Amino acid sequence: MPETLIRAENLSFSYALEGSESISAIKELSLEVAVGEYLAVVGHNGSGKSTLAKCLCGLLVPTSGSVSVAGLDTRQPSNLVAIRAQVGMVFQNPDNQFVSTVVEEEVAFGAENLGVPLPELRERVDAALQATGLLELRDAKVHTLSAGQKTRLAIADVLVMQPRGIILDESTAMLDPINRLALLSLLRDLHQRGLAIILVTHYMHEALDAQRILVLKDGRQALAGTPREVFAHEPELQALSLELPLVTQLALAFGRRGWDIGLPLNVDELLAAMGEARRA
Amino acid sequence: MPEAVCISRLAHTYMADSPLAQVALQDASLTLPSGKISALVGENGAGKSTLLHFINGLLLPRSLGVVQVLGQDLAAADLDLGMLRQRVGLVMQYPQQQLFERFVGDDIAYGPRQLGLTGDVLRERVYGVMRVVGLDPEAFSNRHTFSLSGGEMRRAAIAGVLATQPELLILDEVTTGLDPLGRQQMHTLLRQLAVGGTTVLIVSNDMDEVLALASHVVVLNRGRSVFEGSCQALFNRDDLAAWGLVPPAVIAMRDTLRAAGTPLDDMIDSLDDLEEALWQAWRA
Ligand SMILES: Nc1ncnc2c1ncn2[C@@H]1O[C@H](COP(=O)(O)OP(=O)(O)OP(=O)(O)O)[C@@H](O)[C@H]1O
Ligand SMILES: [Mg+2]
C-alpha cells in the first residue's frame, strides 16, 4: 500500500450566500492521494474543481467531513503552517499570488516565514530557481516577467517550501503553446523527483500525463481511474461534455467502422495497434 | 466595405520616457476582412492584448502607425470614441478586468442600458445572452459577480459584450477556462455571428481552436507582425516554434504518422480527413 499524502473523507463544502442560502460545491467526496502520485482533475465549469483544490491544501475548511494532509487535519488552525509546508497551490492567475517585487525575494518569502535559517534558505531558493529554470532571472522585477515565467515563479514559491505535493489550478490556461508544453514537462520532472502533482485542467491531453484522472460532476465524483480506464467510458464522457484525446477519438471512429483497434492513448500506441489489427 | 480593420506599422511603448519603459509593439500591420473570423496568435508577451486595445480605442495611435477601424481613422481629430466603443466589443483577457457590478444580471445589463434599452426589452436581451453563454438566468442573475467559478465568470464577461451586439467582436483568450462543451458552444456562436455579418477577432493559445475557427491568421512576435494568411499556410510551416507556436494536434499527429511511414498529404487538417486517410492507408 502506498503511503497517503492527502485524505479527504466524506468531504462536503458549501459557500454561504446572503441570507440563509448556500451553494453546495463539493458533496460527500472521498479521495486519497498517495505520496508521489500524479492526479488530474477534470469536470464542467462549476463542477467544484477549484473548491476541491483549495480544500485539499487547507485554504478552505470542509463544511462537513474532513481533509488531512500528511495526517494533519485541516480543520485544526494550528496545523495550517505545517500543512502549507506539505502541499502548495498555484492559481490560474498567479499575479494575485505574489508579495515581493524581485524574483529572488519572492521565492525566499515563504521559507523565510517558516523560519528557515539563512544558509539553508539560500540553498533552497537556488534549488527552487534551478528547478523552474529561473536562475538567470533571480534579480528581475516580478512585473517584467512573461506569463510563462510568472507561472514558473509561482511554482518556485511552492518548491522552496520543500513540499511533498503541488496543486495547479488551470495553470496552463494563459500560456502560449510552447510554454504549455514546457510546463507539462516541468511537472513530469517534479513528479519524477517524487513530488505528488494534482493538476486541474479542461484539456484531456494534459490529463494524459497523470496516473489517475478524477472526473467531477456537480460536486461529486463521476468517474475515476487511470486514463485508460476513464477513456473506456466514452458514452459517459460525452454526457459529461468532456473530450477524448485525438488518438483515442480516431480509434473509436475506426471501431464504429467495424475495425476494432482497442484504446491507444498516443501515436506510438496507435501505430502499434493498427499494425497488430492488420496482421490479425 | 471589405476590411473591418486596417493597421499599418503600429508601434507602442508603455511608460515611454521613464525607466520602466516597456516596448510592446514595434512594427505591427494587419488587415481584418469583415464578416469573417480572424485569429491573432503569438507567444506570451508578443503584444497581442496591446494590439487589441488599439482596435477598440482603449489606446490611441500617437506618432507611429495608422489604425483604421470600421472606416474610422483613430487618429482623426473628430473621432467619436463613444460611438466607436459601441460598435466594437472587447472581451478582455481576465474577466476580473471587466466585471464590476455586484450582481451578474446587472453587470450584463450595463452595456445595453448605456445603449438606452429598458424594461422588458432589456431583460430579454440580458436573459437571451445569458442563455447563449450557458448561464441559466434563473440561477445566475442574482448571483454575486465575484462568487462565480472561473469559467462562469468568463461566460458572464462574454455575455456582457454580446449584449451590446457589436459589429466587431474581439475576444482576448476566447475560450480559456471554458469546459469542452462551453468551448464547442462558443465556436458555434462565433460562426453564427460571422455568418450574420459580425467581424470576429480572437486571440487564442489553442491552435486546435484557431484551426477550427479562423479563416485568417496574424502572428505577432516581439511586437512585430511576422505572418498574415490562412491556417493552411501557417500550420504547414516548420518554423512555428520560433514564434512560440506549435501546430494543432491533428496536424502534429499527421506529421508524426507521416514521419513513421504512413503516406499522408498536406491537405489533411481535420480529424475526419485523418480518419479517412488512415483508413485508406491501413485498412483498404
Ligand atoms: N466564492 C464563492 N462564493 C459562492 N459560490 C461560489 C464561490 N466560488 C465558487 N462558487 C460556486 O461553487 C461551485 C463550484 O465552483 P468551483 O469554482 O469550485 O468550480 P470549478 O470546477 O473550479 O469551475 P471552473 O471550471 O469554472 O473553474 C459553482 O457553482 C460556483 O458558482
Ligand atoms: Mg475553477
XYZ file of N, CA and C in Angstrom, chain A residues 17-18 23 43-47 50 92-96 141 143-144 146-148 170 172-181 202-203 205 241-243 246-247 249-250 253-254 256-260 267-268 270-271 274-276 278, chain B residues 15 20 22 42-45 93-94 96 102-103 143-144 147 149-152 154-155 173 175-184 205-208 241 244-246 249-250 253 256-257 260 262 271 274-276 278-279 281-283:
336
model
N -24.166 32.047 1.019
C -24.583 33.243 0.284
C -25.327 34.142 1.255
N -25.802 35.280 0.750
C -26.563 36.169 1.607
C -27.804 35.458 2.143
N -24.417 27.582 -1.500
C -24.172 26.784 -2.698
C -23.307 25.617 -2.298
N -13.602 18.349 -15.208
C -15.041 18.456 -14.959
C -15.571 19.772 -15.488
N -16.884 19.853 -15.660
C -17.508 21.034 -16.272
C -17.296 22.284 -15.413
N -17.547 23.444 -15.991
C -17.455 24.694 -15.234
C -18.414 24.629 -14.053
N -17.904 24.966 -12.881
C -18.747 24.943 -11.693
C -18.884 23.569 -11.063
N -18.110 22.592 -11.543
C -18.242 21.236 -11.002
C -17.545 21.090 -9.653
N -11.970 23.850 -8.431
C -11.180 24.826 -7.670
C -11.485 24.721 -6.182
N -4.673 30.003 -11.180
C -4.700 30.243 -12.613
C -4.039 31.570 -12.965
N -4.314 32.588 -12.170
C -3.700 33.882 -12.423
C -2.724 34.178 -11.294
N -1.453 33.761 -11.439
C -0.535 33.843 -10.303
C -0.234 35.268 -9.871
N -0.538 36.260 -10.715
C -0.286 37.646 -10.338
C -0.828 37.992 -8.964
N -2.013 37.424 -8.666
C -2.657 37.743 -7.388
C -1.945 37.104 -6.213
N 12.657 42.039 -11.951
C 11.440 42.519 -11.298
C 10.280 41.597 -11.687
N 7.166 42.117 -12.062
C 6.181 42.622 -13.030
C 6.677 42.583 -14.477
N 7.987 42.393 -14.656
C 8.503 42.337 -16.030
C 8.498 40.917 -16.598
N 7.219 37.347 -18.148
C 6.142 36.938 -19.043
C 5.208 36.001 -18.286
N 4.066 35.706 -18.883
C 3.079 34.839 -18.234
C 3.680 33.476 -17.896
N 4.476 32.924 -18.820
C 5.085 31.621 -18.575
C 6.064 31.681 -17.408
N -5.635 25.046 -13.395
C -5.627 25.585 -14.767
C -4.406 26.464 -15.033
N -2.010 26.115 -17.099
C -1.542 26.269 -18.482
C -2.425 27.244 -19.250
N -3.526 27.674 -18.635
C -4.557 28.391 -19.379
C -4.044 29.601 -20.154
N -3.257 30.443 -19.517
C -2.845 31.683 -20.167
C -1.497 31.547 -20.884
N -0.958 30.331 -20.935
C 0.377 30.179 -21.521
C 0.309 29.937 -23.027
N 1.347 30.396 -23.733
C 1.406 30.116 -25.168
C 1.754 28.642 -25.357
N 1.551 28.118 -26.569
C 1.693 26.669 -26.770
C 3.035 26.104 -26.319
N 4.119 26.798 -26.614
C 5.435 26.279 -26.225
C 5.574 26.270 -24.698
N 5.094 27.339 -24.058
C 5.157 27.395 -22.602
C 4.260 26.344 -21.950
N 3.144 26.010 -22.607
C 2.280 24.949 -22.080
C 3.038 23.634 -22.050
N 3.697 23.320 -23.163
C 4.457 22.068 -23.228
C 5.579 22.078 -22.190
N -8.906 21.596 -18.191
C -10.035 21.317 -19.090
C -9.578 20.536 -20.308
N -8.266 20.241 -20.388
C -7.740 19.586 -21.587
C -7.360 18.143 -21.284
N -5.845 16.003 -23.076
C -4.492 15.594 -23.461
C -3.484 15.985 -22.381
N -19.802 16.018 -21.198
C -19.283 17.058 -22.096
C -17.762 17.162 -22.031
N -17.100 16.011 -21.880
C -15.638 16.014 -21.899
C -15.149 15.483 -23.227
N -13.931 15.889 -23.580
C -13.365 15.492 -24.857
C -12.337 14.400 -24.658
N -7.234 13.116 -29.121
C -7.428 12.891 -30.547
C -7.187 11.439 -30.977
N -6.097 10.863 -30.488
C -5.753 9.495 -30.869
C -6.886 8.542 -30.482
N -10.016 9.350 -30.011
C -11.175 9.618 -30.877
C -11.047 8.872 -32.209
N -9.839 8.872 -32.755
C -9.599 8.163 -34.019
C -9.891 6.676 -33.870
N -13.444 6.008 -33.788
C -14.048 6.167 -35.113
C -13.816 4.899 -35.948
N -12.616 4.329 -35.848
C -12.352 3.073 -36.559
C -13.266 1.971 -36.026
N -16.222 2.298 -34.899
C -17.557 2.468 -35.484
C -17.610 1.962 -36.925
N -16.447 1.963 -37.585
C -16.396 1.431 -38.947
C -16.163 -0.087 -38.941
N -16.204 -0.660 -37.747
C -16.049 -2.108 -37.659
C -14.604 -2.569 -37.590
N -13.691 -1.653 -37.289
C -12.282 -2.026 -37.194
C -11.837 -1.756 -35.765
N -11.800 -2.791 -34.946
C -11.518 -2.601 -33.527
C -10.016 -2.638 -33.271
N 0.356 8.337 -30.261
C 0.557 7.950 -31.653
C 1.300 6.612 -31.771
N 2.284 6.404 -30.906
C 3.021 5.132 -30.952
C 2.079 3.953 -30.723
N -1.064 3.967 -31.246
C -1.981 3.894 -32.386
C -1.349 3.087 -33.525
N -0.087 3.426 -33.836
C 0.602 2.719 -34.913
C 0.714 1.230 -34.591
N -2.730 -0.362 -34.955
C -3.161 -0.533 -36.343
C -2.378 -1.672 -36.992
N -1.082 -1.748 -36.688
C -0.245 -2.809 -37.240
C -0.732 -4.176 -36.788
N -0.980 -4.254 -35.504
C -1.454 -5.508 -34.895
C -2.775 -5.943 -35.527
N -3.988 -5.160 -38.365
C -3.879 -5.541 -39.762
C -3.325 -6.974 -39.888
N 4.715 53.427 -20.732
C 5.509 54.293 -19.857
C 6.769 54.790 -20.554
N 10.848 52.713 -16.482
C 10.059 51.487 -16.569
C 9.547 51.232 -17.987
N 8.523 50.058 -21.464
C 8.482 48.707 -21.990
C 7.876 48.714 -23.389
N 0.483 34.262 -30.997
C 1.879 34.607 -30.740
C 2.227 34.297 -29.306
N 3.532 34.256 -29.007
C 3.949 33.831 -27.670
C 3.543 34.851 -26.610
N 3.648 34.440 -25.342
C 3.344 35.342 -24.241
C 4.242 36.569 -24.343
N 3.630 37.731 -24.225
C 4.414 38.952 -24.286
C 4.637 39.493 -25.689
N -8.863 39.773 -21.463
C -8.190 38.518 -21.151
C -8.634 37.940 -19.805
N -8.707 38.786 -18.783
C -9.163 38.322 -17.475
C -10.534 38.916 -17.190
N -11.982 39.500 -14.590
C -11.965 40.464 -13.483
C -11.682 41.880 -13.972
N -22.235 44.436 -8.858
C -22.298 43.477 -7.769
C -23.003 42.188 -8.204
N -24.063 42.327 -9.002
C -24.815 41.143 -9.409
C -24.600 40.841 -10.888
N -26.773 36.189 -8.693
C -25.542 35.746 -8.025
C -24.562 36.908 -7.946
N -23.783 36.934 -6.874
C -22.719 37.927 -6.767
C -21.672 37.648 -7.836
N -18.565 35.748 -6.942
C -18.688 34.434 -6.314
C -18.759 33.344 -7.376
N -17.471 30.710 -10.369
C -16.279 29.922 -10.685
C -15.576 30.588 -11.870
N -14.330 30.164 -12.147
C -13.555 30.781 -13.221
C -14.293 30.785 -14.558
N -14.812 29.629 -14.942
C -15.489 29.515 -16.223
C -16.801 30.283 -16.258
N -17.509 30.290 -15.132
C -18.766 31.041 -15.070
C -18.492 32.533 -15.229
N -16.016 33.900 -16.870
C -15.705 34.194 -18.270
C -16.981 34.239 -19.090
N -17.894 33.324 -18.807
C -19.169 33.337 -19.531
C -19.897 34.648 -19.309
N -8.246 35.675 -25.581
C -8.266 34.347 -24.949
C -9.700 33.843 -24.874
N -11.711 31.191 -25.290
C -12.350 30.084 -24.572
C -11.530 29.568 -23.397
N -10.495 30.302 -23.016
C -9.711 29.893 -21.851
C -10.616 29.748 -20.633
N -10.501 28.631 -19.956
C -11.302 28.442 -18.750
C -12.674 27.854 -19.003
N -13.088 27.771 -20.270
C -14.377 27.146 -20.556
C -14.193 25.628 -20.642
N -15.204 24.890 -20.212
C -15.130 23.438 -20.342
C -15.356 23.068 -21.813
N -15.058 21.813 -22.198
C -15.132 21.455 -23.622
C -16.485 21.749 -24.268
N -17.572 21.516 -23.546
C -18.884 21.810 -24.120
C -19.035 23.321 -24.339
N -18.618 24.094 -23.336
C -18.682 25.548 -23.436
C -17.876 26.052 -24.625
N -16.726 25.423 -24.832
C -15.867 25.801 -25.951
C -16.586 25.536 -27.274
N -17.188 24.341 -27.387
C -17.917 23.993 -28.607
C -19.049 24.981 -28.857
N -4.452 30.729 -27.522
C -3.225 29.934 -27.410
C -3.481 28.499 -27.800
N -4.717 28.218 -28.197
C -5.113 26.856 -28.523
C -5.174 26.746 -30.047
N -4.153 26.159 -30.640
C -4.053 26.143 -32.097
C -5.144 25.271 -32.729
N -5.656 24.293 -31.963
C -6.776 23.491 -32.475
C -7.978 24.403 -32.691
N 7.892 27.059 -33.968
C 8.415 27.124 -32.600
C 9.137 28.445 -32.341
N 6.908 30.723 -30.759
C 6.221 30.242 -29.552
C 5.004 29.393 -29.867
N 4.879 28.957 -31.126
C 3.679 28.222 -31.531
C 3.991 26.754 -31.800
N 2.951 25.940 -31.770
C 3.075 24.543 -32.193
C 1.921 24.298 -33.166
N -3.172 19.867 -32.908
C -2.955 18.445 -32.614
C -3.135 17.557 -33.842
N -4.134 17.837 -34.676
C -4.372 16.991 -35.852
C -3.172 17.036 -36.791
N -0.195 15.282 -35.348
C -0.365 13.838 -35.437
C -0.140 13.358 -36.865
N 3.557 13.256 -37.439
C 4.215 12.140 -36.757
C 3.956 10.836 -37.497
N 2.702 10.648 -37.915
C 2.348 9.423 -38.637
C 3.095 9.365 -39.975
N 6.523 8.353 -39.587
C 6.623 6.915 -39.299
C 6.305 6.080 -40.536
N 3.539 6.464 -42.892
C 2.204 6.417 -43.485
C 2.062 7.570 -44.484
N -9.859 15.939 -38.212
C -9.875 14.568 -37.725
C -10.557 13.650 -38.741
N -8.171 12.829 -41.462
C -7.142 11.917 -40.983
C -7.706 10.503 -40.867
N -8.926 10.431 -40.369
C -9.579 9.126 -40.227
C -9.679 8.443 -41.586
N -10.149 9.204 -42.581
C -10.333 8.644 -43.909
C -8.989 8.206 -44.515
N -6.165 7.450 -42.990
C -5.586 6.290 -42.289
C -6.337 5.014 -42.659
N -7.641 5.167 -42.791
C -8.470 4.023 -43.193
C -8.001 3.507 -44.556
N -5.093 4.004 -45.972
C -3.716 3.520 -45.943
C -3.571 2.182 -45.222
N -4.375 1.968 -44.192
C -4.159 0.801 -43.348
C -5.192 -0.301 -43.531
N -6.387 0.071 -43.950
C -7.435 -0.935 -43.942
C -7.821 -1.344 -45.349
